[in-house]
Amino acid sequence: EIVLTQSPGTLSFSPGERATLSCRASQRLTSRYLAWYQQKPGQAPRLLIYGGSTRASGIPDRFSGSGSGTDFTLSISRLEPEDFAVYYCQQYGDSPQTFGQGTKLEIK
Amino acid sequence: QVTLQESGPPLVKPTQTLTLTCTISGFSLNTDGIYVGWIRQPPGKALEWLALIFWDDDKRYSPSLRSRLTITKDTSKNQVVLRMTNMHPVDSATYFCGTGYTLASPRVTKYDYWGQGTLVTVSS
């Protein structure tokens, strides 16, 4: 089973800043089947990025994904107040699919 | 518009079997490429994938929970049902269903749409 490590567990930024979140896989992903989700308190996760770098429908272009192999990154270019949430990565190319432990993005 | 709605008991006793239903609208479970999965989240913790069923009845399970899980679909009702046997207090969580579409080989499954989740507490 591929373990996804998201570190640190919490990141603090101010609105308007650029944030970079990390997701590291315990072994090389066979393909770029890596997704990112955003979750706000009391809500279901929302798909942001799939295929490592493709934005899901309706996702603002301030969100971008990159990476390959074992290291993947979600970047948010200019943080808006509504972006402060928990972010999860998911690998879905190797069975079983797995999620990371999440990174909480909080307001500094 | 695609919507998913989870339903099930909010409280189950230890050793009991949990049955959860995901009712889907906006597409048919018979549509080629469609899949529905179950994911859970204990309070304050991370997401954990449980099980998955494809339009052609292909099924996948989490290896660590496989012996306790059964996933089925009822196309006449457009519902997916998850059964989990021998519930423990550590199984207390919000249970989500999610869906997506793939015709890729091998089959790869991200979740484009999610239900709001249903909270299940395991306690005597």
PDB file of C-alpha atoms in Angstrom:
ATOM      1  CA  GLU A   1       0.000   0.000   0.000  1.00  0.00           C
ATOM      2  CA  ILE A   2       1.312   3.442  -0.921  1.00  0.00           C
ATOM      3  CA  VAL A   3       1.544   5.804   2.033  1.00  0.00           C
ATOM      4  CA  LEU A   4       1.105   9.499   1.292  1.00  0.00           C
ATOM      5  CA  THR A   5       2.777  11.893   3.691  1.00  0.00           C
ATOM      6  CA  GLN A   6       1.613  15.479   3.880  1.00  0.00           C
ATOM      7  CA  SER A   7       3.830  17.695   5.926  1.00  0.00           C
ATOM      8  CA  PRO A   8       3.657  19.842   7.824  1.00  0.00           C
ATOM      9  CA  GLY A   9       0.283  19.149   9.360  1.00  0.00           C
ATOM     10  CA  THR A  10      -0.501  22.853   9.602  1.00  0.00           C
ATOM     11  CA  LEU A  11       0.615  25.842   7.573  1.00  0.00           C
ATOM     12  CA  SER A  12      -0.031  29.490   8.457  1.00  0.00           C
ATOM     13  CA  PHE A  13      -0.320  32.195   5.827  1.00  0.00           C
ATOM     14  CA  SER A  14      -1.911  35.588   5.379  1.00  0.00           C
ATOM     15  CA  PRO A  15      -4.497  36.308   2.673  1.00  0.00           C
ATOM     16  CA  GLY A  16      -2.802  37.325  -0.549  1.00  0.00           C
ATOM     17  CA  GLU A  17       0.259  35.176   0.046  1.00  0.00           C
ATOM     18  CA  ARG A  18       1.285  32.149  -1.981  1.00  0.00           C
ATOM     19  CA  ALA A  19       0.995  28.731  -0.332  1.00  0.00           C
ATOM     20  CA  THR A  20       2.720  25.507  -1.327  1.00  0.00           C
ATOM     21  CA  LEU A  21       1.525  22.179   0.075  1.00  0.00           C
ATOM     22  CA  SER A  22       3.496  18.967  -0.174  1.00  0.00           C
ATOM     23  CA  CYS A  23       2.452  15.350  -0.704  1.00  0.00           C
ATOM     24  CA  ARG A  24       5.129  12.675  -0.758  1.00  0.00           C
ATOM     25  CA  ALA A  25       4.486   9.055  -1.745  1.00  0.00           C
ATOM     26  CA  SER A  26       6.251   6.085  -0.150  1.00  0.00           C
ATOM     27  CA  GLN A  27       6.937   4.710  -3.621  1.00  0.00           C
ATOM     28  CA  ARG A  28       6.914   6.069  -7.128  1.00  0.00           C
ATOM     29  CA  LEU A  29       3.410   6.422  -8.503  1.00  0.00           C
ATOM     30  CA  THR A  30       2.943   4.357 -11.649  1.00  0.00           C
ATOM     31  CA  SER A  31       1.358   7.328 -13.298  1.00  0.00           C
ATOM     32  CA  ARG A  32       0.351  10.818 -12.371  1.00  0.00           C
ATOM     33  CA  TYR A  33      -2.859   9.666 -10.770  1.00  0.00           C
ATOM     34  CA  LEU A  34      -2.661  12.098  -7.906  1.00  0.00           C
ATOM     35  CA  ALA A  35      -5.614  14.225  -6.802  1.00  0.00           C
ATOM     36  CA  TRP A  36      -6.049  17.074  -4.345  1.00  0.00           C
ATOM     37  CA  TYR A  37      -9.175  17.793  -2.349  1.00  0.00           C
ATOM     38  CA  GLN A  38     -10.221  20.736  -0.196  1.00  0.00           C
ATOM     39  CA  GLN A  39     -12.367  20.184   2.865  1.00  0.00           C
ATOM     40  CA  LYS A  40     -14.002  22.829   5.026  1.00  0.00           C
ATOM     41  CA  PRO A  41     -15.464  22.110   8.480  1.00  0.00           C
ATOM     42  CA  GLY A  42     -18.698  20.166   8.315  1.00  0.00           C
ATOM     43  CA  GLN A  43     -18.480  19.725   4.552  1.00  0.00           C
ATOM     44  CA  ALA A  44     -17.556  16.964   2.159  1.00  0.00           C
ATOM     45  CA  PRO A  45     -14.230  17.125   0.344  1.00  0.00           C
ATOM     46  CA  ARG A  46     -14.180  18.956  -2.992  1.00  0.00           C
ATOM     47  CA  LEU A  47     -12.027  17.808  -5.888  1.00  0.00           C
ATOM     48  CA  LEU A  48      -9.539  20.501  -6.888  1.00  0.00           C
ATOM     49  CA  ILE A  49      -6.877  18.791  -9.002  1.00  0.00           C
ATOM     50  CA  TYR A  50      -6.588  15.404 -10.693  1.00  0.00           C
ATOM     51  CA  GLY A  51      -3.952  13.770 -12.849  1.00  0.00           C
ATOM     52  CA  GLY A  52      -1.389  15.676 -10.831  1.00  0.00           C
ATOM     53  CA  SER A  53      -2.043  18.995 -12.550  1.00  0.00           C
ATOM     54  CA  THR A  54      -5.509  19.215 -14.142  1.00  0.00           C
ATOM     55  CA  ARG A  55      -7.965  21.518 -12.447  1.00  0.00           C
ATOM     56  CA  ALA A  56     -11.418  20.118 -11.854  1.00  0.00           C
ATOM     57  CA  SER A  57     -14.428  21.891 -13.261  1.00  0.00           C
ATOM     58  CA  GLY A  58     -15.066  25.297 -11.707  1.00  0.00           C
ATOM     59  CA  ILE A  59     -11.794  25.454  -9.768  1.00  0.00           C
ATOM     60  CA  PRO A  60     -10.124  28.901  -9.884  1.00  0.00           C
ATOM     61  CA  ASP A  61      -6.823  29.148 -11.713  1.00  0.00           C
ATOM     62  CA  ARG A  62      -5.038  30.284  -8.553  1.00  0.00           C
ATOM     63  CA  PHE A  63      -4.945  26.552  -7.708  1.00  0.00           C
ATOM     64  CA  SER A  64      -2.294  24.523  -9.499  1.00  0.00           C
ATOM     65  CA  GLY A  65      -0.785  21.082  -9.100  1.00  0.00           C
ATOM     66  CA  SER A  66       2.604  19.758 -10.093  1.00  0.00           C
ATOM     67  CA  GLY A  67       5.030  16.954  -9.467  1.00  0.00           C
ATOM     68  CA  SER A  68       5.804  13.407 -10.497  1.00  0.00           C
ATOM     69  CA  GLY A  69       7.319  10.232  -9.136  1.00  0.00           C
ATOM     70  CA  THR A  70       7.079  10.526  -5.382  1.00  0.00           C
ATOM     71  CA  ASP A  71       6.802  14.281  -4.846  1.00  0.00           C
ATOM     72  CA  PHE A  72       3.721  16.334  -5.609  1.00  0.00           C
ATOM     73  CA  THR A  73       2.759  19.904  -4.812  1.00  0.00           C
ATOM     74  CA  LEU A  74      -0.433  21.943  -4.609  1.00  0.00           C
ATOM     75  CA  SER A  75       0.114  25.657  -4.992  1.00  0.00           C
ATOM     76  CA  ILE A  76      -2.332  28.448  -4.282  1.00  0.00           C
ATOM     77  CA  SER A  77      -1.024  31.627  -5.851  1.00  0.00           C
ATOM     78  CA  ARG A  78      -2.937  34.302  -3.925  1.00  0.00           C
ATOM     79  CA  LEU A  79      -4.756  33.069  -0.869  1.00  0.00           C
ATOM     80  CA  GLU A  80      -8.355  34.140  -0.527  1.00  0.00           C
ATOM     81  CA  PRO A  81     -10.179  33.962   2.824  1.00  0.00           C
ATOM     82  CA  GLU A  82     -12.233  31.005   1.561  1.00  0.00           C
ATOM     83  CA  ASP A  83      -9.059  28.990   0.839  1.00  0.00           C
ATOM     84  CA  PHE A  84      -8.302  28.379   4.502  1.00  0.00           C
ATOM     85  CA  ALA A  85      -9.272  24.748   4.935  1.00  0.00           C
ATOM     86  CA  VAL A  86      -7.801  21.257   5.110  1.00  0.00           C
ATOM     87  CA  TYR A  87      -6.256  19.801   1.952  1.00  0.00           C
ATOM     88  CA  TYR A  88      -5.865  16.105   1.204  1.00  0.00           C
ATOM     89  CA  CYS A  89      -3.964  14.333  -1.523  1.00  0.00           C
ATOM     90  CA  GLN A  90      -5.106  10.992  -2.926  1.00  0.00           C
ATOM     91  CA  GLN A  91      -3.284   8.527  -5.144  1.00  0.00           C
ATOM     92  CA  TYR A  92      -5.669   6.520  -7.261  1.00  0.00           C
ATOM     93  CA  GLY A  93      -3.455   4.705  -9.748  1.00  0.00           C
ATOM     94  CA  ASP A  94      -2.209   1.969  -7.454  1.00  0.00           C
ATOM     95  CA  SER A  95      -4.454  -0.399  -5.551  1.00  0.00           C
ATOM     96  CA  PRO A  96      -5.569   0.245  -2.899  1.00  0.00           C
ATOM     97  CA  GLN A  97      -6.135   3.942  -3.402  1.00  0.00           C
ATOM     98  CA  THR A  98      -4.948   5.957  -0.426  1.00  0.00           C
ATOM     99  CA  PHE A  99      -5.279   9.430   1.047  1.00  0.00           C
ATOM    100  CA  GLY A 100      -2.742  11.552   2.842  1.00  0.00           C
ATOM    101  CA  GLN A 101      -3.217  12.725   6.401  1.00  0.00           C
ATOM    102  CA  GLY A 102      -4.075  16.245   5.333  1.00  0.00           C
ATOM    103  CA  THR A 103      -2.574  19.710   5.722  1.00  0.00           C
ATOM    104  CA  LYS A 104      -4.528  22.394   7.476  1.00  0.00           C
ATOM    105  CA  LEU A 105      -4.103  25.845   5.995  1.00  0.00           C
ATOM    106  CA  GLU A 106      -4.775  28.428   8.661  1.00  0.00           C
ATOM    107  CA  ILE A 107      -4.795  32.206   8.736  1.00  0.00           C
ATOM    108  CA  LYS A 108      -1.689  33.743  10.256  1.00  0.00           C
TER     109      LYS A 108
ATOM    110  CA  GLN B   1     -27.065  18.018 -11.642  1.00  0.00           C
ATOM    111  CA  VAL B   2     -25.379  15.137  -9.828  1.00  0.00           C
ATOM    112  CA  THR B   3     -26.281  14.654  -6.182  1.00  0.00           C
ATOM    113  CA  LEU B   4     -25.493  11.905  -3.698  1.00  0.00           C
ATOM    114  CA  GLN B   5     -27.232  11.349  -0.382  1.00  0.00           C
ATOM    115  CA  GLU B   6     -26.035   8.972   2.318  1.00  0.00           C
ATOM    116  CA  SER B   7     -28.467   7.443   4.772  1.00  0.00           C
ATOM    117  CA  GLY B   8     -28.169   5.029   7.656  1.00  0.00           C
ATOM    118  CA  PRO B   9     -28.467   4.706  11.408  1.00  0.00           C
ATOM    119  CA  PRO B  10     -26.691   7.372  13.460  1.00  0.00           C
ATOM    120  CA  LEU B  11     -26.002   4.912  16.258  1.00  0.00           C
ATOM    121  CA  VAL B  12     -25.052   1.248  16.210  1.00  0.00           C
ATOM    122  CA  LYS B  13     -23.988  -1.044  18.995  1.00  0.00           C
ATOM    123  CA  PRO B  14     -20.655  -2.856  19.096  1.00  0.00           C
ATOM    124  CA  THR B  15     -20.678  -6.142  17.126  1.00  0.00           C
ATOM    125  CA  GLN B  16     -23.700  -5.040  15.096  1.00  0.00           C
ATOM    126  CA  THR B  17     -23.747  -4.711  11.312  1.00  0.00           C
ATOM    127  CA  LEU B  18     -23.925  -1.258   9.760  1.00  0.00           C
ATOM    128  CA  THR B  19     -25.886  -0.773   6.546  1.00  0.00           C
ATOM    129  CA  LEU B  20     -25.468   2.493   4.650  1.00  0.00           C
ATOM    130  CA  THR B  21     -27.227   3.588   1.489  1.00  0.00           C
ATOM    131  CA  CYS B  22     -26.040   6.088  -1.101  1.00  0.00           C
ATOM    132  CA  THR B  23     -28.881   7.391  -3.277  1.00  0.00           C
ATOM    133  CA  ILE B  24     -27.757   8.989  -6.496  1.00  0.00           C
ATOM    134  CA  SER B  25     -29.516  11.377  -8.821  1.00  0.00           C
ATOM    135  CA  GLY B  26     -28.343  13.004 -12.014  1.00  0.00           C
ATOM    136  CA  PHE B  27     -27.026   9.873 -13.693  1.00  0.00           C
ATOM    137  CA  SER B  28     -27.757   6.170 -13.923  1.00  0.00           C
ATOM    138  CA  LEU B  29     -25.620   3.532 -12.238  1.00  0.00           C
ATOM    139  CA  ASN B  30     -25.932   1.593 -15.501  1.00  0.00           C
ATOM    140  CA  THR B  31     -23.934   4.228 -17.373  1.00  0.00           C
ATOM    141  CA  ASP B  32     -20.667   2.848 -18.711  1.00  0.00           C
ATOM    142  CA  GLY B  33     -17.729   4.198 -16.745  1.00  0.00           C
ATOM    143  CA  ILE B  34     -19.597   5.150 -13.583  1.00  0.00           C
ATOM    144  CA  TYR B  35     -18.293   4.092 -10.186  1.00  0.00           C
ATOM    145  CA  VAL B  36     -19.332   4.823  -6.612  1.00  0.00           C
ATOM    146  CA  GLY B  37     -17.066   4.556  -3.605  1.00  0.00           C
ATOM    147  CA  TRP B  38     -17.331   4.819   0.153  1.00  0.00           C
ATOM    148  CA  ILE B  39     -14.874   6.834   2.203  1.00  0.00           C
ATOM    149  CA  ARG B  40     -14.973   7.462   5.946  1.00  0.00           C
ATOM    150  CA  GLN B  41     -13.530  10.065   8.258  1.00  0.00           C
ATOM    151  CA  PRO B  42     -13.302   9.690  12.050  1.00  0.00           C
ATOM    152  CA  PRO B  43     -13.854  12.966  13.897  1.00  0.00           C
ATOM    153  CA  GLY B  44     -10.845  15.239  13.420  1.00  0.00           C
ATOM    154  CA  LYS B  45      -8.974  12.652  11.383  1.00  0.00           C
ATOM    155  CA  ALA B  46      -8.117  11.879   7.789  1.00  0.00           C
ATOM    156  CA  LEU B  47     -10.095  10.286   4.975  1.00  0.00           C
ATOM    157  CA  GLU B  48      -9.979   6.503   4.595  1.00  0.00           C
ATOM    158  CA  TRP B  49     -11.120   4.696   1.475  1.00  0.00           C
ATOM    159  CA  LEU B  50     -13.340   1.660   2.126  1.00  0.00           C
ATOM    160  CA  ALA B  51     -14.875   0.176  -1.013  1.00  0.00           C
ATOM    161  CA  LEU B  52     -15.819   0.815  -4.603  1.00  0.00           C
ATOM    162  CA  ILE B  53     -18.255  -0.568  -7.187  1.00  0.00           C
ATOM    163  CA  PHE B  54     -18.232  -0.014 -10.954  1.00  0.00           C
ATOM    164  CA  TRP B  55     -21.111   0.105 -13.422  1.00  0.00           C
ATOM    165  CA  ASP B  56     -20.373  -3.477 -14.502  1.00  0.00           C
ATOM    166  CA  ASP B  57     -20.449  -4.742 -10.877  1.00  0.00           C
ATOM    167  CA  ASP B  58     -16.679  -4.933 -10.546  1.00  0.00           C
ATOM    168  CA  LYS B  59     -15.933  -4.405  -6.830  1.00  0.00           C
ATOM    169  CA  ARG B  60     -12.861  -3.328  -4.865  1.00  0.00           C
ATOM    170  CA  TYR B  61     -12.241  -3.306  -1.130  1.00  0.00           C
ATOM    171  CA  SER B  62      -9.750  -1.885   1.310  1.00  0.00           C
ATOM    172  CA  PRO B  63      -7.436  -4.805   2.159  1.00  0.00           C
ATOM    173  CA  SER B  64      -7.518  -4.008   5.887  1.00  0.00           C
ATOM    174  CA  LEU B  65     -11.343  -4.084   6.054  1.00  0.00           C
ATOM    175  CA  ARG B  66     -12.154  -6.486   3.248  1.00  0.00           C
ATOM    176  CA  SER B  67     -13.415  -9.261   5.512  1.00  0.00           C
ATOM    177  CA  ARG B  68     -16.018  -6.946   7.048  1.00  0.00           C
ATOM    178  CA  LEU B  69     -17.285  -5.077   3.962  1.00  0.00           C
ATOM    179  CA  THR B  70     -19.819  -5.802   1.248  1.00  0.00           C
ATOM    180  CA  ILE B  71     -20.739  -3.299  -1.441  1.00  0.00           C
ATOM    181  CA  THR B  72     -23.698  -3.770  -3.766  1.00  0.00           C
ATOM    182  CA  LYS B  73     -25.824  -1.706  -6.096  1.00  0.00           C
ATOM    183  CA  ASP B  74     -29.513  -1.584  -6.881  1.00  0.00           C
ATOM    184  CA  THR B  75     -29.874  -0.084 -10.318  1.00  0.00           C
ATOM    185  CA  SER B  76     -33.664   0.009 -10.097  1.00  0.00           C
ATOM    186  CA  LYS B  77     -33.368   2.429  -7.186  1.00  0.00           C
ATOM    187  CA  ASN B  78     -30.075   3.995  -8.314  1.00  0.00           C
ATOM    188  CA  GLN B  79     -28.560   3.191  -4.936  1.00  0.00           C
ATOM    189  CA  VAL B  80     -25.304   1.756  -3.654  1.00  0.00           C
ATOM    190  CA  VAL B  81     -25.301  -0.074  -0.339  1.00  0.00           C
ATOM    191  CA  LEU B  82     -22.368  -0.699   1.986  1.00  0.00           C
ATOM    192  CA  ARG B  83     -22.511  -3.255   4.761  1.00  0.00           C
ATOM    193  CA  MET B  84     -19.886  -3.372   7.480  1.00  0.00           C
ATOM    194  CA  THR B  85     -20.038  -6.202   9.981  1.00  0.00           C
ATOM    195  CA  ASN B  86     -18.807  -6.422  13.555  1.00  0.00           C
ATOM    196  CA  MET B  87     -18.751  -2.697  14.242  1.00  0.00           C
ATOM    197  CA  HIS B  88     -16.371  -1.328  16.891  1.00  0.00           C
ATOM    198  CA  PRO B  89     -16.204   2.064  18.584  1.00  0.00           C
ATOM    199  CA  VAL B  90     -13.154   2.876  16.408  1.00  0.00           C
ATOM    200  CA  ASP B  91     -15.463   2.656  13.388  1.00  0.00           C
ATOM    201  CA  SER B  92     -17.263   5.796  14.565  1.00  0.00           C
ATOM    202  CA  ALA B  93     -16.915   8.241  11.705  1.00  0.00           C
ATOM    203  CA  THR B  94     -18.637  10.274   9.045  1.00  0.00           C
ATOM    204  CA  TYR B  95     -19.230   8.010   6.072  1.00  0.00           C
ATOM    205  CA  PHE B  96     -19.213   9.599   2.619  1.00  0.00           C
ATOM    206  CA  CYS B  97     -20.102   8.227  -0.768  1.00  0.00           C
ATOM    207  CA  GLY B  98     -18.418   9.654  -3.821  1.00  0.00           C
ATOM    208  CA  THR B  99     -18.610   9.114  -7.545  1.00  0.00           C
ATOM    209  CA  GLY B 100     -16.771   9.637 -10.756  1.00  0.00           C
ATOM    210  CA  TYR B 101     -16.353   8.342 -14.262  1.00  0.00           C
ATOM    211  CA  THR B 102     -13.630   6.335 -15.951  1.00  0.00           C
ATOM    212  CA  LEU B 103     -13.173   4.212 -19.029  1.00  0.00           C
ATOM    213  CA  ALA B 104      -9.429   4.011 -18.463  1.00  0.00           C
ATOM    214  CA  SER B 105      -7.541   0.768 -18.135  1.00  0.00           C
ATOM    215  CA  PRO B 106      -6.515   0.067 -15.460  1.00  0.00           C
ATOM    216  CA  ARG B 107      -9.493   1.624 -13.773  1.00  0.00           C
ATOM    217  CA  VAL B 108      -8.595   4.729 -11.841  1.00  0.00           C
ATOM    218  CA  THR B 109     -10.981   6.389  -9.443  1.00  0.00           C
ATOM    219  CA  LYS B 110     -11.016   9.921  -8.164  1.00  0.00           C
ATOM    220  CA  TYR B 111     -14.138  11.440  -6.677  1.00  0.00           C
ATOM    221  CA  ASP B 112     -15.708  14.273  -8.633  1.00  0.00           C
ATOM    222  CA  TYR B 113     -18.903  14.382  -6.592  1.00  0.00           C
ATOM    223  CA  TRP B 114     -19.519  13.654  -2.921  1.00  0.00           C
ATOM    224  CA  GLY B 115     -22.479  13.284  -0.651  1.00  0.00           C
ATOM    225  CA  GLN B 116     -22.692  15.388   2.502  1.00  0.00           C
ATOM    226  CA  GLY B 117     -21.822  12.396   4.668  1.00  0.00           C
ATOM    227  CA  THR B 118     -23.589  10.626   7.481  1.00  0.00           C
ATOM    228  CA  LEU B 119     -22.200  10.423  11.010  1.00  0.00           C
ATOM    229  CA  VAL B 120     -22.225   6.988  12.587  1.00  0.00           C
ATOM    230  CA  THR B 121     -21.417   6.466  16.253  1.00  0.00           C
ATOM    231  CA  VAL B 122     -20.647   3.012  17.614  1.00  0.00           C
ATOM    232  CA  SER B 123     -21.523   2.781  21.274  1.00  0.00           C
ATOM    233  CA  SER B 124     -23.364   0.540  23.653  1.00  0.00           C
TER     234      SER B 124
END
